[in-house]
Each structure stands twice: as structure tokens, then as C-alpha cells.
XYZ file of C-alpha atoms in Angstrom:
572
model
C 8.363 76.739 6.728
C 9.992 75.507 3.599
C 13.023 73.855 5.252
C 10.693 72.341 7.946
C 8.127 70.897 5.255
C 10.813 69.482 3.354
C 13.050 67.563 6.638
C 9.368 66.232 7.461
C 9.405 64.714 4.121
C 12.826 63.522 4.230
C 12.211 61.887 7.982
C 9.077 60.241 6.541
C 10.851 59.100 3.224
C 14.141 57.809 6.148
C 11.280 55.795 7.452
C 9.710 54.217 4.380
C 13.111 52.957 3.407
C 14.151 51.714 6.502
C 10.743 49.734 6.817
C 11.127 48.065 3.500
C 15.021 46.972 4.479
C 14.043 45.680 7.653
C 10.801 43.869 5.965
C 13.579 41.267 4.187
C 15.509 41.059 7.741
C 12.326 39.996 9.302
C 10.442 37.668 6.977
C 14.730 36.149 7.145
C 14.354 36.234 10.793
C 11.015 34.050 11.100
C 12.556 31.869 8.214
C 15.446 30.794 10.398
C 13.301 30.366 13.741
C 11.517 28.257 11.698
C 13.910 25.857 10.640
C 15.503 25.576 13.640
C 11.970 24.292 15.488
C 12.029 21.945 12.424
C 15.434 20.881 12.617
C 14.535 20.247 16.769
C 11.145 18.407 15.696
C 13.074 16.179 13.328
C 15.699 15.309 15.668
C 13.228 14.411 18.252
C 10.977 12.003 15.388
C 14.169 10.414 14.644
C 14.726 9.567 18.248
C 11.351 7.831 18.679
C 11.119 6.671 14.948
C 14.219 4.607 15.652
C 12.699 2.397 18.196
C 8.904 2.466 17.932
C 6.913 -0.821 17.411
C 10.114 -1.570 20.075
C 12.523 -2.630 16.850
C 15.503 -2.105 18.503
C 15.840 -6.211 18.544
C 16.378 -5.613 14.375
C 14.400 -7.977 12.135
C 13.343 -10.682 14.804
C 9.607 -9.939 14.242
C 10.161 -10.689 10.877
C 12.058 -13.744 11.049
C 9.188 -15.111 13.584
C 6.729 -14.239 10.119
C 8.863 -16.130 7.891
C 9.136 -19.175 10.231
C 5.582 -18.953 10.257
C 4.989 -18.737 6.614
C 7.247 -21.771 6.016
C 6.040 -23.930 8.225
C 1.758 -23.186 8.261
C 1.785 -21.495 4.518
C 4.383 -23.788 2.434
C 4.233 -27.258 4.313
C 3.867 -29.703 2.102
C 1.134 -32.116 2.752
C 1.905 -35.614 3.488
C 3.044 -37.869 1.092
C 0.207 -40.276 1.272
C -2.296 -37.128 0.685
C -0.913 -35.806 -2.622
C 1.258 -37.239 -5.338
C 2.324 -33.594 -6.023
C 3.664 -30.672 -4.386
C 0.700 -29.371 -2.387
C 0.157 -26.630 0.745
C -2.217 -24.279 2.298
C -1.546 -21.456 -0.501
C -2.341 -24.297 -3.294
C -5.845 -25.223 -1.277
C -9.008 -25.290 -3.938
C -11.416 -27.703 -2.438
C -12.890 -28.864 1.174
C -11.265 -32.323 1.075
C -8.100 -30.473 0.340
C -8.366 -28.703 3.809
C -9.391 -31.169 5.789
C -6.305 -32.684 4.648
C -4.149 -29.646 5.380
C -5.714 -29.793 8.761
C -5.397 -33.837 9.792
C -1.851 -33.526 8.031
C 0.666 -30.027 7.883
C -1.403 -28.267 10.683
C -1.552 -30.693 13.365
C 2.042 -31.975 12.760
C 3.389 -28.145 13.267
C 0.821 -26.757 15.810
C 0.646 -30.346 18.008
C 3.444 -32.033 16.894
C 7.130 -30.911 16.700
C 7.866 -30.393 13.099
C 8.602 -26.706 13.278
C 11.126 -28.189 14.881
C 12.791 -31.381 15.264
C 9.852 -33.298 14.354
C 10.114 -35.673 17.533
C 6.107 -35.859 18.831
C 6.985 -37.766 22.419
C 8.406 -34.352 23.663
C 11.170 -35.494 26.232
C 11.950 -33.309 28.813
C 14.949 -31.125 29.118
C 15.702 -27.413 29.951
C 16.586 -26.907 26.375
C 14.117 -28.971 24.405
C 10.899 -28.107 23.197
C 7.832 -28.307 24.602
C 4.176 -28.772 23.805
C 2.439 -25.866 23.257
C 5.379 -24.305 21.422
C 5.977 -23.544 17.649
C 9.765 -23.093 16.623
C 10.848 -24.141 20.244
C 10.435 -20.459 21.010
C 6.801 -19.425 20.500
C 4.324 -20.193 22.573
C 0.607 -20.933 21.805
C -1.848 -18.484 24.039
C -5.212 -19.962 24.849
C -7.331 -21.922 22.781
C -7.357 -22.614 18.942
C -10.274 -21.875 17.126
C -11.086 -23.299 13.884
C -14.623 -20.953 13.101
C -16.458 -20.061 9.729
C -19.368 -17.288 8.794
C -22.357 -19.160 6.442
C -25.226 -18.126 4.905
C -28.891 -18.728 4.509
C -30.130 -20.824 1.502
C -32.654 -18.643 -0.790
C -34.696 -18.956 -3.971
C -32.347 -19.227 -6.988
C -32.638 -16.452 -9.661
C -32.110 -18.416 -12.915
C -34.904 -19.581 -14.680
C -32.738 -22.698 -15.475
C -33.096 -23.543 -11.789
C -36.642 -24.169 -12.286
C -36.535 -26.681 -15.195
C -37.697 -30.282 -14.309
C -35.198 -32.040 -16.519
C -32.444 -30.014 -14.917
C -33.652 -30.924 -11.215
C -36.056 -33.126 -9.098
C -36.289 -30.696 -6.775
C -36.312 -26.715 -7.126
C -32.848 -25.573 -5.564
C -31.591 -23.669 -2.995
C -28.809 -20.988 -3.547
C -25.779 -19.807 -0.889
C -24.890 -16.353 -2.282
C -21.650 -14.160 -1.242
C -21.245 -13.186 2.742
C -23.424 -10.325 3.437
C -24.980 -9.332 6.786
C -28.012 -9.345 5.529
C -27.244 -13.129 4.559
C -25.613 -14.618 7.527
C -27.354 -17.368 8.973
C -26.869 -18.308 12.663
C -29.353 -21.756 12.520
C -27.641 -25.211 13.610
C -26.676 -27.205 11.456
C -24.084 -31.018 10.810
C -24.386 -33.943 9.591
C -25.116 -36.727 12.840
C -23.607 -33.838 14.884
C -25.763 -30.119 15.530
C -23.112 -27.173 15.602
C -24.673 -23.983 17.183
C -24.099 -20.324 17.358
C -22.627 -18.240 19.895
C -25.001 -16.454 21.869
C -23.093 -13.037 21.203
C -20.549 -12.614 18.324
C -16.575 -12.030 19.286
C -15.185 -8.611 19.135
C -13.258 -8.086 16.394
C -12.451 -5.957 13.421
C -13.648 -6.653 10.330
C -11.295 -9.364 7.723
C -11.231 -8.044 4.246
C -10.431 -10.956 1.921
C -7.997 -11.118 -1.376
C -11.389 -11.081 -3.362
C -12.030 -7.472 -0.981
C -15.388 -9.091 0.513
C -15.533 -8.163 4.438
C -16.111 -10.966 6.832
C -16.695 -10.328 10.440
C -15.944 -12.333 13.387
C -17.221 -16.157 12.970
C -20.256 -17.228 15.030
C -19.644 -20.819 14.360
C -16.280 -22.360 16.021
C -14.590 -25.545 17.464
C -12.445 -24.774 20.046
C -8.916 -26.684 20.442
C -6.839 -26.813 23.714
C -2.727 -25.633 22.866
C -1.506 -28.678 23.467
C -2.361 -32.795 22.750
C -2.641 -35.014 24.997
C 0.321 -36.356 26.702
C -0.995 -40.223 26.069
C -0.773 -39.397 22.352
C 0.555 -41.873 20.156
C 0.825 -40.288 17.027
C 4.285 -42.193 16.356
C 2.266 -45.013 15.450
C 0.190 -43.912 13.113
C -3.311 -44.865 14.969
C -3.687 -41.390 16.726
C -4.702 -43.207 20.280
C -5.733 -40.944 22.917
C -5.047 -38.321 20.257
C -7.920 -36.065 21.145
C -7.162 -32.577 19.184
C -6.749 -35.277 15.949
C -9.597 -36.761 16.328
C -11.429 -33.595 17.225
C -10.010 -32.249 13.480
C -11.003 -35.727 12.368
C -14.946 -35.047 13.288
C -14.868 -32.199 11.493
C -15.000 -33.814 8.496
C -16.952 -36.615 9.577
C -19.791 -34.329 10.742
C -19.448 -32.334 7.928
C -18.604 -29.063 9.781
C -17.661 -27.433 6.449
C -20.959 -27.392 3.477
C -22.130 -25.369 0.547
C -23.319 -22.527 3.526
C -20.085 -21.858 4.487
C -18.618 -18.622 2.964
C -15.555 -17.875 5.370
C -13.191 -20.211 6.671
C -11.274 -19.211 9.844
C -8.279 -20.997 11.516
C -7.089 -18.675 14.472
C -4.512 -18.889 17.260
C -2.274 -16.448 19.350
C 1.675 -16.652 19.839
C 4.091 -14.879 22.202
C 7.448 -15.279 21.861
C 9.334 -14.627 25.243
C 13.090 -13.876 23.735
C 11.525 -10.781 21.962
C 8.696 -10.140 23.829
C 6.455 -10.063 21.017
C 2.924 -10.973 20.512
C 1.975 -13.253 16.705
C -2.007 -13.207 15.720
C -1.746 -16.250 13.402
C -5.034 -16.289 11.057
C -5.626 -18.710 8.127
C -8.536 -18.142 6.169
C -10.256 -19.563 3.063
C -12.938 -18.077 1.220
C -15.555 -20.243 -0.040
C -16.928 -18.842 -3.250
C -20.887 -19.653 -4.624
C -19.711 -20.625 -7.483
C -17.307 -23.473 -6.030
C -13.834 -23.456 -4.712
C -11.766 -22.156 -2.204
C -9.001 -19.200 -1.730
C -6.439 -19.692 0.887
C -4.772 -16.279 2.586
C -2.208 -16.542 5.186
C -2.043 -13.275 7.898
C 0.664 -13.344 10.659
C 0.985 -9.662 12.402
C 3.843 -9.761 15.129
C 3.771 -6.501 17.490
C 4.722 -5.871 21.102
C 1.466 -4.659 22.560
C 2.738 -5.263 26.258
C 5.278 -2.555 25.594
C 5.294 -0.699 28.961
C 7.206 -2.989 31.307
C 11.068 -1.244 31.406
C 12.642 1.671 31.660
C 13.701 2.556 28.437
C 10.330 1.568 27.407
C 9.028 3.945 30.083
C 12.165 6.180 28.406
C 10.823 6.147 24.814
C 6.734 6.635 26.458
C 8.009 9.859 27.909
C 9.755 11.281 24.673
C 6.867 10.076 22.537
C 4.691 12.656 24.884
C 7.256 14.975 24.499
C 7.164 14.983 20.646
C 3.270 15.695 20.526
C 3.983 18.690 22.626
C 6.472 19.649 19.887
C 3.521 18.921 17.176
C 1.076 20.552 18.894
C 3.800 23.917 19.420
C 4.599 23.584 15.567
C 0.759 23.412 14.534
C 0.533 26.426 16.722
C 3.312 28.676 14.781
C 2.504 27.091 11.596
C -1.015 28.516 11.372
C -0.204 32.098 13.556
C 2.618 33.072 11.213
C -0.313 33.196 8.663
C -1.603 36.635 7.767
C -3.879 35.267 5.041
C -5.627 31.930 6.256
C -7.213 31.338 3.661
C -4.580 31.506 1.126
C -2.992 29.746 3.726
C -5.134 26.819 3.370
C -5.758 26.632 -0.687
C -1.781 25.841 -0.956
C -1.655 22.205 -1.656
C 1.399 21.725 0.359
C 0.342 23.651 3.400
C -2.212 21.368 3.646
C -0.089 18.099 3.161
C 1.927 19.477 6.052
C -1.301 19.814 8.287
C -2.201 16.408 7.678
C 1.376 15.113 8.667
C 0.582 17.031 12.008
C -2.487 15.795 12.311
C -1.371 12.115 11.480
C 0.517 12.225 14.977
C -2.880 12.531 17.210
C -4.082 10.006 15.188
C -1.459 7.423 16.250
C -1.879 8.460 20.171
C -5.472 7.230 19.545
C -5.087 4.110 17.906
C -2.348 3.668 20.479
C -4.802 3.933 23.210
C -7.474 1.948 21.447
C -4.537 -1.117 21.209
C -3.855 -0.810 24.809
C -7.843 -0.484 25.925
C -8.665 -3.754 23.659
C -5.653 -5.714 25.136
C -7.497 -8.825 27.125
C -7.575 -8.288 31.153
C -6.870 -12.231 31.937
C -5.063 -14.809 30.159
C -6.436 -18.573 30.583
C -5.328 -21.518 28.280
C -9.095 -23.036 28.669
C -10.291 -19.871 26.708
C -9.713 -18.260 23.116
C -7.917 -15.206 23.918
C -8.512 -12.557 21.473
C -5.626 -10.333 20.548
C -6.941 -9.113 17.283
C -8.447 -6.044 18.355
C -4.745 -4.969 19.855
C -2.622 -5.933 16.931
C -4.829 -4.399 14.540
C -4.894 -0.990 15.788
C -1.427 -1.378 17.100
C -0.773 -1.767 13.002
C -2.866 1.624 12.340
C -1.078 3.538 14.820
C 2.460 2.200 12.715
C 0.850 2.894 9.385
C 0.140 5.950 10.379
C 3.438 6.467 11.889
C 4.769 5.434 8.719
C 2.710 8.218 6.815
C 4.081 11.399 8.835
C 7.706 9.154 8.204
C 7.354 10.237 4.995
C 5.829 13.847 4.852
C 7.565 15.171 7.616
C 10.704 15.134 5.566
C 9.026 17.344 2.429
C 9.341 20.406 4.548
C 13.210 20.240 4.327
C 12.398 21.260 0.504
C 11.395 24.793 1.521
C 14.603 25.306 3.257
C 16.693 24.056 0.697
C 14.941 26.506 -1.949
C 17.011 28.984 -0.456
C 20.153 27.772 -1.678
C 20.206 28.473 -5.830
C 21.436 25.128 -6.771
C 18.246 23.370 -5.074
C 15.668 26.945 -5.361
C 16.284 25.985 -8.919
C 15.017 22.305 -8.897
C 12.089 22.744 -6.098
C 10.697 25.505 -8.317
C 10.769 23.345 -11.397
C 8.796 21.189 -9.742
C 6.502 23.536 -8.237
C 5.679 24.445 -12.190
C 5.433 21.285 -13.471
C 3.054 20.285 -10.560
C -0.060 21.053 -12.512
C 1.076 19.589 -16.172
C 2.082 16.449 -14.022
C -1.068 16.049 -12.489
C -3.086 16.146 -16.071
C -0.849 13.509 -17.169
C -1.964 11.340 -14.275
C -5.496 11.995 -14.866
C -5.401 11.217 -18.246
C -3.515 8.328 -17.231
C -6.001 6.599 -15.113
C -9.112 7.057 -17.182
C -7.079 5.230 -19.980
C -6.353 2.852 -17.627
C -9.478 2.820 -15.719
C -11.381 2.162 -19.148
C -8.498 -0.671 -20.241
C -9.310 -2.609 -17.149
C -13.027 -2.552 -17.632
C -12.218 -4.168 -21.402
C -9.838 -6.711 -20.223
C -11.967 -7.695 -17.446
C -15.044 -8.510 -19.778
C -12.398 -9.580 -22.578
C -10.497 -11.924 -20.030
C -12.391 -12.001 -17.009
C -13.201 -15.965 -17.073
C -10.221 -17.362 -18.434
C -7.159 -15.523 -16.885
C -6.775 -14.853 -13.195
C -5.264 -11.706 -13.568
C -8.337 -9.981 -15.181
C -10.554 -11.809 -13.207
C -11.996 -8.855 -11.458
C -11.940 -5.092 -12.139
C -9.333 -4.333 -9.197
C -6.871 -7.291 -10.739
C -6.933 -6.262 -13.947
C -6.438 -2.113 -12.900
C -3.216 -4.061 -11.064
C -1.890 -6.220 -13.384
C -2.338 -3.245 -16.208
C -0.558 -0.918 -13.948
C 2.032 -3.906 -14.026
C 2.438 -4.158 -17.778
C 3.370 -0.229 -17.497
C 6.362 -0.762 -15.283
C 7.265 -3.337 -17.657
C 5.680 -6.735 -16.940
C 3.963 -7.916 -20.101
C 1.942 -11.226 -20.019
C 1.103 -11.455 -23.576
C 1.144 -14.690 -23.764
C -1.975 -15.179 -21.079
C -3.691 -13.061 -23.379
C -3.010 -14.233 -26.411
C -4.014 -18.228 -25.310
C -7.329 -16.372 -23.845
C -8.273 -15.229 -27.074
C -5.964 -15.286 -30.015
C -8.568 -12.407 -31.570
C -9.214 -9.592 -29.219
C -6.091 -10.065 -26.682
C -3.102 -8.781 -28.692
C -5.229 -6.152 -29.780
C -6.705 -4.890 -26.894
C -2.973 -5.250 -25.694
C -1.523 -3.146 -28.468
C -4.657 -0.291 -28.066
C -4.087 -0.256 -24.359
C -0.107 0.314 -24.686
C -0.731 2.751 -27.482
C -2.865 4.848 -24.879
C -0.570 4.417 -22.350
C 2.769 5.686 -24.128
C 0.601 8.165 -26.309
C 0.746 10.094 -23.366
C 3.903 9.757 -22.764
C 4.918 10.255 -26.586
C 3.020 13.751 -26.382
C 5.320 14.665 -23.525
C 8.756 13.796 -25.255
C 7.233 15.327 -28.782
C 6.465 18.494 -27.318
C 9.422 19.036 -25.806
C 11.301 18.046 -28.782
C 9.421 20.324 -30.819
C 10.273 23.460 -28.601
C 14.065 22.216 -28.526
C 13.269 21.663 -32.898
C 12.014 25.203 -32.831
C 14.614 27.103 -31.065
C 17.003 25.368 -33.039
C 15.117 26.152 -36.264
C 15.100 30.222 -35.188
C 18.778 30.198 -34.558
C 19.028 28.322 -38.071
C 17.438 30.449 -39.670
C 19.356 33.645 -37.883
C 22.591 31.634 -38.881
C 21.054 30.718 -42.781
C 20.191 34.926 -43.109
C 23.146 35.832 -41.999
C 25.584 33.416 -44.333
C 23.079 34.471 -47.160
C 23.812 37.900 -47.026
C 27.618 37.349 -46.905
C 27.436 35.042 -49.902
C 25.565 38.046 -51.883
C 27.848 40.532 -50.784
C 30.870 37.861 -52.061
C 29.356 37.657 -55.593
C 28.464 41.443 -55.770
C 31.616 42.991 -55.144
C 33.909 40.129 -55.548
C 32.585 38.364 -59.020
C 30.089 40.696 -60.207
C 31.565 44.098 -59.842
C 34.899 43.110 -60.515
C 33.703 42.246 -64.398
C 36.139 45.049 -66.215
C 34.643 48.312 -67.113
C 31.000 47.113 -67.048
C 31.317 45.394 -63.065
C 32.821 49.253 -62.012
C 30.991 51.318 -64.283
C 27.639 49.771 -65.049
C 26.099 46.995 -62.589
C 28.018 49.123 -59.053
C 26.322 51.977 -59.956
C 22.939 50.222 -60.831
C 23.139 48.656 -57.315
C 23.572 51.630 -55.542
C 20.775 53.226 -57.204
C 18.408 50.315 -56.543
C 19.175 50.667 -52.544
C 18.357 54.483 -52.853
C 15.058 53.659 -54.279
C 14.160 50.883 -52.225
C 15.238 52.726 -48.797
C 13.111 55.587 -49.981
C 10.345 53.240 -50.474
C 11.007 51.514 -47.100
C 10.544 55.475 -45.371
């Protein structure tokens, strides 16, 4: 009984071990199936990474922008307009744009200054035509030169009221709202009316982040001028798009309602196959003034039309079947879901996955808002397409970056990098008080420069410019000077209590470590200072003191010894 009680406890104890050396072997196992699906779903994001948005033809799209930008952003007006360097960018007033548009914009759009700057437009195989910016691009539909206004209301200042101020009691044109927008007719010898329905497109968010929807005022221009145009001559006969641009200053198409400016046109580009939303817009502020903002987005929406294209479509499906796999044995391999779920990087990870479906959507959404006809005699809206086409990159752009951050938890396994990723790991949480602590220093900074600077310097103008150009000044750009000619009082000193803030925080972090490096040093100091104490004692004691003839052997070595008796029996 005894021999059998005891080989059942042996089997038993056999199988405890074994179960705790195969435990390792397993969790190594799952470890390595792991990073080999990730090492298969990377190779596979690369693949469609390398040519999604179709950028296999390098930075064409981008050299389309920058032809764009030079010719509609930084044309200089003409000379009889301005005795100084002047474009769109520099616009501050209405006269100003009506310039821009009778002068820059109807030379590049209509005439041929993008490119050779000869307006008769001969024929030839390889010359430009009308129509056509850079030679290349080609204008699609109608341009449309629209604006938002707003409803004149009751003034709140009791100034407005006064008499000797005004015959007549005032009418205000606040900011764009909805609750604003007026749709009544309105020019000057000319009436301008509403569109029955408004056009569908997203929301513009301005420089000054006010939203603008689409414009339900517009004049619509045809592509292309009339043949009969003799612009060389300086008369504009038969010029119809000029004198079109012309009326709208005559009939006043711009006022004190208007709020949003927009100048809007579609490109496509056949050599690349791309598609150019061209949008100017100027917001017109209560107070006065305008603020020019240039947007060109180049994409290739129509991107299904060849193989490789059909190529890239199938491994694009293919890699969301790989997501969708990965989700699946991400969240299985999970015992504990819910500690699963509190890990901060878990989640991140998640999110990455998730990020993919969202790009298939907005992918969809850009191919369901594409237009189903084209026709020059309408305004053909691509903006719906381009601008979720741009989500679906941004987003792609998003799981660029976090689906890399994975490869840190296999590289903890080898000591040389286990040793960095868990430093950071425990430095996570000290990092992320630092931050906080950060931005409410700077939060409350850019609330005091705002109402310290607000009016005089653009960069503090607003609460969002000044967080900026403060966040600026910390990675070393320090306009002083702006402040300082603002207000020689408050603006070195708010400068000089907003840096202390800022590197205080900074100065805790390097003190504190120097004071734990100071204090280790300090312990082995005083280790070293104790120890070369006691051998100077013991020098003088038995090398000066007890060597002292007869008294050193006979009177002080005994007396010594004693004393260490006595205190070593007080010590027990």
C-alpha cells in the first residue's frame, strides 16, 4: 500500500513538472505563430502601401499642386493694378479680388500664361489648347465663382443707436452661421438669386476654423473663352468670360453680406490620370477684410480601369481578410478580456485594425459620390470624391504608422531591445504627467497672450494661434520682438513667465535625476570617506601614537585596548 501510495505521488508530482515545462514551450509556441501572421500581414500592407492613391507615377501629383500654387496662389497681379508685389495669398479687400480675378485668374485659367502666355491659341498637335492649364490639365465643366451671405440684423452696441454717430439705425452682417444664411436676391442694377436646392458637398472649414457649406449664390463660367477673343489688344472684344468677371464688380456681386468667397473648378490631367479639385476661397470677416486660402487636392478617383489596378483591388481585399483573421486571433488568444482591453496598447492595436474597415468605407463613399455624366455646359462636382478619397488615405496613413508598433513586442525578446521597450513601458506613466502638466501651462499661456496680444499681433490673434505659435517658441522659435513692439510692459514678461513654466518642467526632470545620480554618489562617498577615516586613525594610533617610547607601548596601547573592551561590552 505504501509503495503504491507513494509511485501515485511521484506520477502526479512527473505530471506537475512536466505541465509547468511545457507551459513556457507553449506560451513560445503561440509567440512565434504570432509573429509569423504579423510578419505575413506586414508584407502584404507593404505591397498595397507601395502603390495606393496609385503613386507608382512618383511625385507627379505633387508637381501638378505646385504648378498650381505658382501660377493661381503666387501670380503677381498686373503691373498696372499694383505698384508692389501683390497675389491671391496677399488679398485684404474686395477691389483687391476683383482685380485678382479681371487680371492673374483670367490670364492663367482663359489665357495661356501657365504656359507660354500666347492667348490666340494656334493649332498644332503639340501646342496648347483652350481649356487647358500647364498644356497638360484640362478644365472639367463649368467654373463657378459662388459665395454664402448673411441676413442683416439689429446691431448690439448701444453706440449703434446714437444720432450723432448715424442718420439711420444700422444693420449688422455677423459671422456665417446656418441660422444666419440668407438666400434673398440681391445686386446692384442686376438681381442674383438662389439655387432652388443647395449643391452636395462637404462642409469647408476655413483658416479662422468657421465651417462654410456649399454656396447657394454662383456665376457660372464656360472652360474656355471665346474663340473671337481679342484680349491681345487690350479691349477684351467678344471676350465674354472677361466681361462676365467684369459685371461682377459692376453689379456689385460681392457686399458687406457676403461671408464666404468661393472660386471653384475641376482638372484632370490625362498623362497621370489624375483628377485636381482647385478651390480658392476668401473669408469675409464682420469686422472688414478678407483672408485668402488656396486648396488643390489631386487623387485618382477613376482608379479601376487596368489590370494592375484590378491587380492591387484584389490584394487590397485580400489584406482585409488578413485583418479581419488577425482581429480574430488577437482577441481569442485572450483568456482575460478584460485585462485584455484596459492595456493601453492592446487597444492602440485594435484601433489600427479597425482603421482598415474604415478606409473600405470611405473608399466606397468616394466611388458612390463620383458624378454619373460629365458635360462641359454643367459644374461638375468632384468634391464629394476627393474628399473622402483623402479620408480613406489619412486613414491609411494612420494604420501606416501603428501597424509597425507591434514589431516592439517581438523585439522585447531579444535583451538588448527587452531592455529599452521596458524602459519605456515604465516611464509611460511619468511621461504622460509631464505632458499634462505641459498643456495646462500652455493651455493657460495662450489664453494670456491672446488677451495680452490678441489685437495687435497675428499670431495671438485667436486662442488656437497663439496655443500654435507657443508650442512654436518651445521647439525653439522665439518672436520676442512681436511681443515686445505689442507691448513693451507685459510682453517680455509674460514671455519670460511662460518659458519659466515651460522648462520648469523640464528642469524638475533633469534635477531629479541629478539628485539620485548626487545621492548615490554621495553614499559611495561617504562609504569611501569611512573607510579612509578609519585607516588614517589606525596610521596615527599604532604608527605615531604608540610608537612614543615607553609611554606609546606601555601606557596609551594598553589604554586603547581597554577602552574597546568596555565599549564592546557596552555595545552587547
Amino acid at each position: 500500500m505504501t509503495t503504491s501510495a507513494s509511485e501515485c505521488d511521484r506520477t502526479e508530482t512527473l505530471r506537475s513538472v512536466g505541465e509547468d515545462v511545457n507551459a513556457p514551450t507553449l506560451s513560445a509556441a503561440q509567440e512565434v505563430a504570432d509573429m509569423m501572421r504579423y510578419v505575413f500581414f506586414l508584407i502584404l500592407f507593404l505591397v498595397v502601401t507601395v502603390n495606393v492613391g496609385s503613386h507608382a507615377t512618383g511625385d507627379l501629383p505633387f508637381k501638378v499642386t505646385e504648378m498650381l500654387n505658382t501660377q493661381l496662389r503666387d501670380k503677381e497681379f498686373k503691373a498696372h493694378d499694383t505698384q508692389v508685389y501683390k497675389c491671391f495669398q496677399m488679398i485684404t479687400t474686395i477691389d483687391e479680388l476683383h482685380e485678382f480675378l479681371t487680371g492673374p485668374f483670367y490670364e492663367v485659367v482663359y489665357g495661356s500664361d501657365s504656359f507660354d502666355a500666347d492667348s490666340t491659341f494656334p493649332n498644332g498637335s503639340t501646342l496648347p489648347q483652350r481649356g487647358t492649364l500647364g498644356g497638360a490639365s484640362r478644365i472639367v465643366g463649368q467654373v463657378r465663382i459662388g459665395q454664402v451671405r448673411v441676413r442683416g440684423q439689429s446691431c448690439l452696441g448701444r453706440m449703434a443707436y446714437l444720432s450723432s454717430l448715424y442718420d439711420e439705425v444700422p444693420t449688422c452682417y455677423f459671422d456665417f452661421s446656418i441660422s444666419r444664411e440668407s438666400k434673398d436676391p440681391f445686386g446692384y442694377e442686376f438681381n442674383y438669386t438662389a439655387f432652388a436646392t443647395r449643391p452636395a458637398e462637404p462642409t469647408f472649414y476655413s483658416l479662422s476654423y468657421n465651417s462654410f457649406p456649399a454656396p447657394m449664390f454662383a456665376v457660372m463660367l464656360p472652360s474656355e473663352e471665346n474663340v473671337h477673343c481679342e484680349a491681345e489688344s487690350g479691349d477684351y472684344e467678344h471676350c465674354e468670360v472677361y466681361k462676365s468677371l467684369e459685371s461682377l464688380r459692376t453689379n456689385k456681386f460681392f457686399d458687406k453680406a457676403t461671408r464666404g468667397i468661393f472660386i471653384d473648378f475641376a482638372l484632370y490631367d490625362m498623362h497621370i490620370d489624375h483628377v485636381t479639385t482647385v478651390r480658392l476661397f476668401l473669408e469675409h470677416f464682420q469686422g472688414g477684410g478678407l483672408s485668402p486660402q488656396a486648396e488643390f487636392l489631386t487623387y485618382r478617383i477613376y482608379c479601376y480601369s487596368t489590370t494592375a489596378d484590378w491587380i492591387q483591388f484584389g490584394l487590397s481585399i485580400s489584406l482585409l481578410f488578413v485583418v479581419v483573421y488577425q482581429l480574430y486571433c488577437e482577441v481569442k488568444a485572450q483568456v482575460n478580456k478584460w485585462k485584455y482591453f484596459k492595456n493601453i496598447s492592446n487597444l492602440v492595436q485594435l484601433s489600427n485594425y479597425f482603421a482598415f474597415f474604415a478606409v473600405l468605407l470611405f473608399r466606397i463613399l468616394s466611388s458612390w459620390s463620383l458624378p454619373w455624366s460629365l458635360s462641359q455646359d454643367n459644374f461638375i462636382n468632384f468634391r464629394s470624391a476627393i474628399t473622402y478619397y483623402g479620408l480613406a488615405l489619412n486613414c491609411h496613413s494612420f494604420c501606416c504608422m501603428l501597424s509597425w508598433l507591434k514589431l516592439f513586442k517581438f523585439l522585447s525578446f531579444i535583451p538588448m531591445f527587452g531592455q529599452l521597450t521596458r524602459t519605456v513601458q515604465q516611464s509611460a506613466g511619468k511621461v504622460i504627467e509631464l505632458l499634462v502638466i505641459f498643456f495646462m501651462c500652455l493651455l493657460g499661456a495662450s489664453l494670456a497672450f491672446t488677451l495680452g496680444f490678441g489685437n495687435l499681433v497675428y499670431d495671438y490673434h485667436s486662442i488656437t494661434a497663439s496655443f500654435f505659435t507657443l508650442l512654436h517658441i518651445v521647439t525653439g522659435d522665439i518672436p520676442l520682438d512681436e511681443l515686445r513692439q505689442a507691448n513693451r510692459a507685459i510682453g517680455p514678461i509674460f514671455f519670460m513667465i511662460y518659458m519659466f513654466l515651460m522648462m520648469f518642467n523640464i528642469f524638475i526632470v533633469i534635477v531629479s535625476e541629478a539628485y539620485s545620480e548626487t545621492k548615490k554618489e554621495m553614499r559611495l562617498l561617504d562609504m569611501k570617506m569611512e573607510v579612509l577615516s578609519m585607516e588614517i586613525v589606525n596610521h596615527i594610533l599604532h604608527n605615531v601614537i604608540f610608537a612614543i617610547p615607553f609611554l606609546g607601548r606601555y601606557v596609551f596601547k594598553p589604554l586603547y585596548h581597554r577602552s574597546q573592551y568596555a565599549t564592546a561590552k557596552i555595545a552587547e
